[in-house]
PDB file of C-alpha atoms in Angstrom:
ATOM      1  CA  ASP A  11       8.160  52.531-170.899  1.00  0.00           C
ATOM      2  CA  THR A  12       5.645  52.965-168.968  1.00  0.00           C
ATOM      3  CA  ALA A  13       2.851  54.945-170.825  1.00  0.00           C
ATOM      4  CA  VAL A  14       0.988  56.388-167.808  1.00  0.00           C
ATOM      5  CA  SER A  15       2.752  56.424-164.344  1.00  0.00           C
ATOM      6  CA  GLN A  16       1.261  57.270-161.276  1.00  0.00           C
ATOM      7  CA  THR A  17       3.252  57.869-157.877  1.00  0.00           C
ATOM      8  CA  PRO A  18       2.999  56.679-155.156  1.00  0.00           C
ATOM      9  CA  LYS A  19       1.373  53.391-155.902  1.00  0.00           C
ATOM     10  CA  TYR A  20       0.445  53.207-152.079  1.00  0.00           C
ATOM     11  CA  LEU A  21      -0.481  56.071-149.813  1.00  0.00           C
ATOM     12  CA  VAL A  22      -1.239  55.185-146.102  1.00  0.00           C
ATOM     13  CA  THR A  23      -1.861  58.344-144.202  1.00  0.00           C
ATOM     14  CA  GLN A  24      -3.842  59.768-141.521  1.00  0.00           C
ATOM     15  CA  MET A  25      -7.150  61.912-141.214  1.00  0.00           C
ATOM     16  CA  GLY A  26      -6.551  65.501-141.547  1.00  0.00           C
ATOM     17  CA  ASN A  27      -3.260  65.244-143.362  1.00  0.00           C
ATOM     18  CA  ASP A  28      -2.588  66.988-146.888  1.00  0.00           C
ATOM     19  CA  LYS A  29      -1.186  64.427-149.705  1.00  0.00           C
ATOM     20  CA  SER A  30      -0.427  64.387-153.145  1.00  0.00           C
ATOM     21  CA  ILE A  31      -0.565  61.782-156.319  1.00  0.00           C
ATOM     22  CA  LYS A  32       1.399  62.490-159.240  1.00  0.00           C
ATOM     23  CA  CYS A  33       0.766  61.421-162.738  1.00  0.00           C
ATOM     24  CA  GLU A  34       3.117  61.601-165.711  1.00  0.00           C
ATOM     25  CA  GLN A  35       2.183  60.169-169.704  1.00  0.00           C
ATOM     26  CA  ASN A  36       4.721  59.578-172.202  1.00  0.00           C
ATOM     27  CA  LEU A  37       1.900  59.368-175.039  1.00  0.00           C
ATOM     28  CA  GLY A  38       1.861  62.519-176.159  1.00  0.00           C
ATOM     29  CA  HIS A  39      -1.385  63.163-175.031  1.00  0.00           C
ATOM     30  CA  ASP A  40      -3.150  66.429-174.275  1.00  0.00           C
ATOM     31  CA  THR A  41      -5.940  65.233-172.289  1.00  0.00           C
ATOM     32  CA  MET A  42      -5.671  63.644-168.846  1.00  0.00           C
ATOM     33  CA  TYR A  43      -7.895  62.631-166.069  1.00  0.00           C
ATOM     34  CA  TRP A  44      -8.318  61.871-162.544  1.00  0.00           C
ATOM     35  CA  TYR A  45     -11.096  58.717-161.786  1.00  0.00           C
ATOM     36  CA  LYS A  46     -12.174  57.642-158.330  1.00  0.00           C
ATOM     37  CA  GLN A  47     -12.828  54.009-157.888  1.00  0.00           C
ATOM     38  CA  ASP A  48     -14.323  53.146-154.668  1.00  0.00           C
ATOM     39  CA  SER A  49     -14.344  49.805-152.784  1.00  0.00           C
ATOM     40  CA  LYS A  50     -17.058  48.038-154.660  1.00  0.00           C
ATOM     41  CA  LYS A  51     -15.146  49.019-157.892  1.00  0.00           C
ATOM     42  CA  PHE A  52     -17.203  51.870-159.129  1.00  0.00           C
ATOM     43  CA  LEU A  53     -15.186  54.236-161.232  1.00  0.00           C
ATOM     44  CA  LYS A  54     -16.154  57.844-161.556  1.00  0.00           C
ATOM     45  CA  ILE A  55     -14.566  60.695-163.173  1.00  0.00           C
ATOM     46  CA  MET A  56     -13.381  63.429-161.011  1.00  0.00           C
ATOM     47  CA  PHE A  57     -11.362  66.042-163.192  1.00  0.00           C
ATOM     48  CA  SER A  58     -10.072  66.344-166.909  1.00  0.00           C
ATOM     49  CA  TYR A  59      -7.488  68.499-168.165  1.00  0.00           C
ATOM     50  CA  ASN A  60      -6.888  69.735-171.924  1.00  0.00           C
ATOM     51  CA  ASN A  61      -3.758  71.361-172.825  1.00  0.00           C
ATOM     52  CA  LYS A  62      -3.481  72.262-169.120  1.00  0.00           C
ATOM     53  CA  GLU A  63      -7.330  73.801-169.428  1.00  0.00           C
ATOM     54  CA  LEU A  64      -9.733  72.101-166.698  1.00  0.00           C
ATOM     55  CA  ILE A  65     -12.451  70.987-168.755  1.00  0.00           C
ATOM     56  CA  ILE A  66     -14.232  68.378-166.421  1.00  0.00           C
ATOM     57  CA  ASN A  67     -14.811  69.421-162.603  1.00  0.00           C
ATOM     58  CA  GLU A  68     -17.083  67.151-161.368  1.00  0.00           C
ATOM     59  CA  THR A  69     -18.754  67.411-157.743  1.00  0.00           C
ATOM     60  CA  VAL A  70     -16.332  66.572-155.634  1.00  0.00           C
ATOM     61  CA  PRO A  71     -15.289  68.287-152.473  1.00  0.00           C
ATOM     62  CA  ASN A  72     -13.206  71.251-152.812  1.00  0.00           C
ATOM     63  CA  ARG A  73     -10.486  69.356-151.064  1.00  0.00           C
ATOM     64  CA  PHE A  74      -9.502  68.097-153.829  1.00  0.00           C
ATOM     65  CA  SER A  75      -7.596  70.147-156.456  1.00  0.00           C
ATOM     66  CA  PRO A  76      -6.047  68.982-159.489  1.00  0.00           C
ATOM     67  CA  LYS A  77      -3.200  70.768-161.170  1.00  0.00           C
ATOM     68  CA  SER A  78      -1.641  70.440-164.609  1.00  0.00           C
ATOM     69  CA  PRO A  79       1.741  72.279-165.145  1.00  0.00           C
ATOM     70  CA  ASP A  80       2.187  71.008-168.411  1.00  0.00           C
ATOM     71  CA  LYS A  81       0.250  68.472-171.082  1.00  0.00           C
ATOM     72  CA  ALA A  82       2.301  65.473-169.578  1.00  0.00           C
ATOM     73  CA  HIS A  83       1.563  65.660-166.036  1.00  0.00           C
ATOM     74  CA  LEU A  84      -1.508  66.053-163.766  1.00  0.00           C
ATOM     75  CA  ASN A  85      -1.412  65.953-160.239  1.00  0.00           C
ATOM     76  CA  LEU A  86      -4.108  65.443-157.497  1.00  0.00           C
ATOM     77  CA  HIS A  87      -3.645  67.413-154.383  1.00  0.00           C
ATOM     78  CA  ILE A  88      -5.956  66.473-151.404  1.00  0.00           C
ATOM     79  CA  ASN A  89      -6.412  68.707-148.274  1.00  0.00           C
ATOM     80  CA  SER A  90      -7.688  67.368-144.649  1.00  0.00           C
ATOM     81  CA  LEU A  91      -8.243  63.825-145.928  1.00  0.00           C
ATOM     82  CA  GLU A  92     -11.238  62.094-144.496  1.00  0.00           C
ATOM     83  CA  LEU A  93     -12.021  58.416-144.327  1.00  0.00           C
ATOM     84  CA  GLY A  94     -14.048  58.199-147.045  1.00  0.00           C
ATOM     85  CA  ASP A  95     -11.255  59.340-149.440  1.00  0.00           C
ATOM     86  CA  SER A  96     -10.079  55.851-149.432  1.00  0.00           C
ATOM     87  CA  ALA A  97     -10.204  54.450-152.541  1.00  0.00           C
ATOM     88  CA  VAL A  98      -7.923  53.903-155.721  1.00  0.00           C
ATOM     89  CA  TYR A  99      -7.422  56.695-157.704  1.00  0.00           C
ATOM     90  CA  PHE A 100      -6.544  56.287-161.334  1.00  0.00           C
ATOM     91  CA  CYS A 101      -4.777  58.729-163.999  1.00  0.00           C
ATOM     92  CA  ALA A 102      -5.760  58.490-167.460  1.00  0.00           C
ATOM     93  CA  SER A 103      -4.839  60.025-170.615  1.00  0.00           C
ATOM     94  CA  SER A 104      -6.120  60.423-174.334  1.00  0.00           C
ATOM     95  CA  GLN A 105      -5.250  61.628-177.650  1.00  0.00           C
ATOM     96  CA  GLY A 106      -8.009  64.574-177.129  1.00  0.00           C
ATOM     97  CA  ARG A 107     -10.896  66.148-175.845  1.00  0.00           C
ATOM     98  CA  PHE A 108     -13.162  65.275-178.009  1.00  0.00           C
ATOM     99  CA  TYR A 109     -15.078  62.847-179.925  1.00  0.00           C
ATOM    100  CA  SER A 110     -14.266  59.217-179.254  1.00  0.00           C
ATOM    101  CA  TYR A 111     -10.524  58.580-178.244  1.00  0.00           C
ATOM    102  CA  GLU A 112     -10.015  55.671-176.215  1.00  0.00           C
ATOM    103  CA  GLN A 113      -8.170  56.291-172.466  1.00  0.00           C
ATOM    104  CA  TYR A 114      -5.174  54.969-171.128  1.00  0.00           C
ATOM    105  CA  PHE A 115      -4.877  54.472-167.560  1.00  0.00           C
ATOM    106  CA  GLY A 116      -2.204  54.496-165.205  1.00  0.00           C
ATOM    107  CA  PRO A 117      -1.944  51.688-162.596  1.00  0.00           C
ATOM    108  CA  GLY A 118      -3.784  53.733-159.715  1.00  0.00           C
ATOM    109  CA  THR A 119      -2.729  54.852-156.505  1.00  0.00           C
ATOM    110  CA  ARG A 120      -4.339  53.120-153.486  1.00  0.00           C
ATOM    111  CA  LEU A 121      -4.992  55.638-150.863  1.00  0.00           C
ATOM    112  CA  THR A 122      -5.820  54.671-147.306  1.00  0.00           C
ATOM    113  CA  VAL A 123      -6.860  57.141-144.913  1.00  0.00           C
ATOM    114  CA  THR A 124      -6.712  55.842-141.089  1.00  0.00           C
TER     115      THR A 124
ATOM    116  CA  ALA B  23     -30.185  60.785-167.407  1.00  0.00           C
ATOM    117  CA  GLN B  24     -27.470  58.890-169.378  1.00  0.00           C
ATOM    118  CA  SER B  25     -26.290  55.500-167.894  1.00  0.00           C
ATOM    119  CA  VAL B  26     -24.830  52.169-168.573  1.00  0.00           C
ATOM    120  CA  ALA B  27     -26.344  49.129-167.022  1.00  0.00           C
ATOM    121  CA  GLN B  28     -24.147  46.087-166.575  1.00  0.00           C
ATOM    122  CA  PRO B  29     -27.042  43.558-165.289  1.00  0.00           C
ATOM    123  CA  GLU B  30     -24.539  40.761-164.118  1.00  0.00           C
ATOM    124  CA  ASP B  31     -21.945  41.076-161.115  1.00  0.00           C
ATOM    125  CA  GLN B  32     -20.195  38.014-162.109  1.00  0.00           C
ATOM    126  CA  VAL B  33     -20.194  35.719-165.350  1.00  0.00           C
ATOM    127  CA  ASN B  34     -18.938  32.102-164.840  1.00  0.00           C
ATOM    128  CA  VAL B  35     -17.636  29.975-167.853  1.00  0.00           C
ATOM    129  CA  ALA B  36     -15.724  27.279-168.342  1.00  0.00           C
ATOM    130  CA  GLU B  37     -12.720  27.413-170.600  1.00  0.00           C
ATOM    131  CA  GLY B  38     -13.316  27.028-174.241  1.00  0.00           C
ATOM    132  CA  ASN B  39     -16.749  27.880-174.055  1.00  0.00           C
ATOM    133  CA  PRO B  40     -18.137  31.040-175.573  1.00  0.00           C
ATOM    134  CA  LEU B  41     -18.541  33.973-173.451  1.00  0.00           C
ATOM    135  CA  THR B  42     -20.807  37.095-173.399  1.00  0.00           C
ATOM    136  CA  VAL B  43     -20.819  39.941-171.210  1.00  0.00           C
ATOM    137  CA  LYS B  44     -23.920  41.846-171.396  1.00  0.00           C
ATOM    138  CA  CYS B  45     -24.284  45.820-171.709  1.00  0.00           C
ATOM    139  CA  THR B  46     -27.086  47.993-172.126  1.00  0.00           C
ATOM    140  CA  TYR B  47     -27.098  51.759-172.422  1.00  0.00           C
ATOM    141  CA  SER B  48     -29.420  55.209-172.147  1.00  0.00           C
ATOM    142  CA  VAL B  49     -28.021  58.007-174.177  1.00  0.00           C
ATOM    143  CA  SER B  50     -29.596  60.599-176.047  1.00  0.00           C
ATOM    144  CA  GLY B  51     -28.139  60.743-179.594  1.00  0.00           C
ATOM    145  CA  ASN B  52     -25.973  58.468-181.235  1.00  0.00           C
ATOM    146  CA  PRO B  53     -23.545  56.325-178.426  1.00  0.00           C
ATOM    147  CA  TYR B  54     -20.234  56.025-178.402  1.00  0.00           C
ATOM    148  CA  LEU B  55     -19.369  52.788-176.462  1.00  0.00           C
ATOM    149  CA  PHE B  56     -16.335  51.497-175.041  1.00  0.00           C
ATOM    150  CA  TRP B  57     -15.097  48.087-173.430  1.00  0.00           C
ATOM    151  CA  TYR B  58     -12.264  47.710-170.649  1.00  0.00           C
ATOM    152  CA  VAL B  59     -10.948  45.376-168.601  1.00  0.00           C
ATOM    153  CA  GLN B  60      -9.155  45.318-165.169  1.00  0.00           C
ATOM    154  CA  TYR B  61      -7.152  42.598-164.145  1.00  0.00           C
ATOM    155  CA  PRO B  62      -6.237  42.684-160.637  1.00  0.00           C
ATOM    156  CA  ASN B  63      -4.501  45.451-159.038  1.00  0.00           C
ATOM    157  CA  ARG B  64      -4.238  47.185-162.419  1.00  0.00           C
ATOM    158  CA  GLY B  65      -5.215  49.867-164.322  1.00  0.00           C
ATOM    159  CA  LEU B  66      -8.000  49.503-166.859  1.00  0.00           C
ATOM    160  CA  GLN B  67      -6.963  48.748-170.567  1.00  0.00           C
ATOM    161  CA  PHE B  68      -8.817  49.399-173.584  1.00  0.00           C
ATOM    162  CA  LEU B  69     -10.539  46.686-175.413  1.00  0.00           C
ATOM    163  CA  LEU B  70     -12.738  47.871-178.116  1.00  0.00           C
ATOM    164  CA  LYS B  71     -15.082  51.056-179.066  1.00  0.00           C
ATOM    165  CA  TYR B  72     -18.249  51.361-181.238  1.00  0.00           C
ATOM    166  CA  ILE B  73     -18.355  54.728-182.956  1.00  0.00           C
ATOM    167  CA  THR B  74     -19.983  54.219-186.178  1.00  0.00           C
ATOM    168  CA  GLY B  75     -20.071  52.001-188.802  1.00  0.00           C
ATOM    169  CA  ASP B  76     -20.374  47.978-188.594  1.00  0.00           C
ATOM    170  CA  ASN B  77     -22.232  46.937-185.654  1.00  0.00           C
ATOM    171  CA  LEU B  78     -20.106  43.869-185.088  1.00  0.00           C
ATOM    172  CA  VAL B  79     -16.746  45.487-183.517  1.00  0.00           C
ATOM    173  CA  LYS B  80     -13.376  43.600-183.137  1.00  0.00           C
ATOM    174  CA  GLY B  81     -11.023  44.121-180.316  1.00  0.00           C
ATOM    175  CA  SER B  82      -7.922  43.089-178.660  1.00  0.00           C
ATOM    176  CA  TYR B  83      -7.210  39.684-177.488  1.00  0.00           C
ATOM    177  CA  GLY B  84     -10.112  37.905-179.367  1.00  0.00           C
ATOM    178  CA  PHE B  85     -13.117  40.043-178.433  1.00  0.00           C
ATOM    179  CA  GLU B  86     -15.973  41.523-179.946  1.00  0.00           C
ATOM    180  CA  ALA B  87     -19.080  43.168-179.231  1.00  0.00           C
ATOM    181  CA  GLU B  88     -22.098  43.554-180.920  1.00  0.00           C
ATOM    182  CA  PHE B  89     -23.693  46.864-181.358  1.00  0.00           C
ATOM    183  CA  ASN B  90     -27.905  46.463-181.428  1.00  0.00           C
ATOM    184  CA  LYS B  91     -29.346  50.104-181.724  1.00  0.00           C
ATOM    185  CA  SER B  92     -33.475  48.532-181.184  1.00  0.00           C
ATOM    186  CA  GLN B  93     -31.951  46.798-178.123  1.00  0.00           C
ATOM    187  CA  THR B  94     -29.918  49.546-176.816  1.00  0.00           C
ATOM    188  CA  SER B  95     -27.061  46.913-175.938  1.00  0.00           C
ATOM    189  CA  PHE B  96     -23.434  46.633-176.654  1.00  0.00           C
ATOM    190  CA  HIS B  97     -22.563  43.146-175.389  1.00  0.00           C
ATOM    191  CA  LEU B  98     -18.956  41.593-175.243  1.00  0.00           C
ATOM    192  CA  LYS B  99     -18.129  38.334-176.513  1.00  0.00           C
ATOM    193  CA  LYS B 100     -15.444  36.006-177.260  1.00  0.00           C
ATOM    194  CA  PRO B 101     -15.725  32.598-178.922  1.00  0.00           C
ATOM    195  CA  SER B 102     -13.394  30.602-176.936  1.00  0.00           C
ATOM    196  CA  ALA B 103     -12.801  31.896-173.236  1.00  0.00           C
ATOM    197  CA  LEU B 104      -9.073  31.764-171.564  1.00  0.00           C
ATOM    198  CA  VAL B 105      -8.383  31.082-168.171  1.00  0.00           C
ATOM    199  CA  SER B 106      -6.208  34.519-168.529  1.00  0.00           C
ATOM    200  CA  ASP B 107      -9.403  36.326-169.467  1.00  0.00           C
ATOM    201  CA  SER B 108     -10.599  36.144-165.852  1.00  0.00           C
ATOM    202  CA  ALA B 109     -10.926  40.218-165.136  1.00  0.00           C
ATOM    203  CA  LEU B 110     -13.338  42.539-164.243  1.00  0.00           C
ATOM    204  CA  TYR B 111     -14.853  44.108-167.356  1.00  0.00           C
ATOM    205  CA  PHE B 112     -16.099  47.714-167.640  1.00  0.00           C
ATOM    206  CA  CYS B 113     -18.890  48.805-170.202  1.00  0.00           C
ATOM    207  CA  ALA B 114     -18.904  52.777-170.758  1.00  0.00           C
ATOM    208  CA  VAL B 115     -20.577  55.199-172.770  1.00  0.00           C
ATOM    209  CA  ARG B 116     -19.368  59.107-173.644  1.00  0.00           C
ATOM    210  CA  ASP B 117     -21.366  61.711-171.821  1.00  0.00           C
ATOM    211  CA  ARG B 118     -23.185  63.704-174.459  1.00  0.00           C
ATOM    212  CA  GLU B 119     -24.927  66.013-171.881  1.00  0.00           C
ATOM    213  CA  ASP B 120     -21.860  68.329-172.160  1.00  0.00           C
ATOM    214  CA  GLY B 121     -22.571  68.839-175.592  1.00  0.00           C
ATOM    215  CA  GLY B 122     -19.570  67.075-176.867  1.00  0.00           C
ATOM    216  CA  ALA B 123     -17.227  69.423-175.422  1.00  0.00           C
ATOM    217  CA  THR B 124     -15.429  66.613-173.481  1.00  0.00           C
ATOM    218  CA  ASN B 125     -14.610  62.889-173.459  1.00  0.00           C
ATOM    219  CA  LYS B 126     -16.186  62.219-170.470  1.00  0.00           C
ATOM    220  CA  LEU B 127     -17.157  58.547-169.946  1.00  0.00           C
ATOM    221  CA  ILE B 128     -20.132  56.964-167.769  1.00  0.00           C
ATOM    222  CA  PHE B 129     -19.077  53.570-166.573  1.00  0.00           C
ATOM    223  CA  GLY B 130     -21.272  50.601-165.833  1.00  0.00           C
ATOM    224  CA  THR B 131     -20.765  49.075-162.667  1.00  0.00           C
ATOM    225  CA  GLY B 132     -18.341  46.308-163.721  1.00  0.00           C
ATOM    226  CA  THR B 133     -18.889  42.143-164.349  1.00  0.00           C
ATOM    227  CA  LEU B 134     -16.544  40.117-163.016  1.00  0.00           C
ATOM    228  CA  LEU B 135     -15.709  37.474-165.534  1.00  0.00           C
ATOM    229  CA  ALA B 136     -14.589  34.091-163.842  1.00  0.00           C
ATOM    230  CA  VAL B 137     -13.137  31.511-166.445  1.00  0.00           C
ATOM    231  CA  GLN B 138     -12.725  27.575-165.161  1.00  0.00           C
ATOM    232  CA  PRO B 139     -10.250  25.359-166.197  1.00  0.00           C
TER     233      PRO B 139
END
């Protein structure tokens, strides 16, 4: 069984469209994250939820909106897509929000905006 | 500002030789340090972490890392490299500027490890 899964794996869309990426974890974790990895492989946190509460909200365009319907799911909705949004988006989860829990990553969603 | 530096974009090593992937950090207070590995077209996988205690940390796949407080380093090592170790390696430190309220990680820029047969 996949621990952290994301759908879709690939997403190709045109500028101006709205799209969503879904993430699910079956590890029983209560904290989930969204990361963006750019073309140079630089990895940066975007958001984090703990028990459906937003706890990390980095400086990203407000076109990006996360939503966590329950502890096992975290979705990312992107409005009015731009060329610069092209990247690989990773979902991750951890056992808790504090201290030193390692994070478990999903396989990524490669978003290409044309 | 807190940061992590991986000074080498790429490390080349022959199979069977020891390998080292370097990482230095800058953080206020005691650091919580991590190594992750990313294989092509895959997500990151946790390798090991240093929280406290013994400066030599052992992790997955035969990797280990040595925490050196005086040099603010956390280098990843393996005694004998395998071709299958070829991947992108990330060092990360837990951000402490939020007062410990979250498990936010700051990642280095990554080091590509290439192991030649």
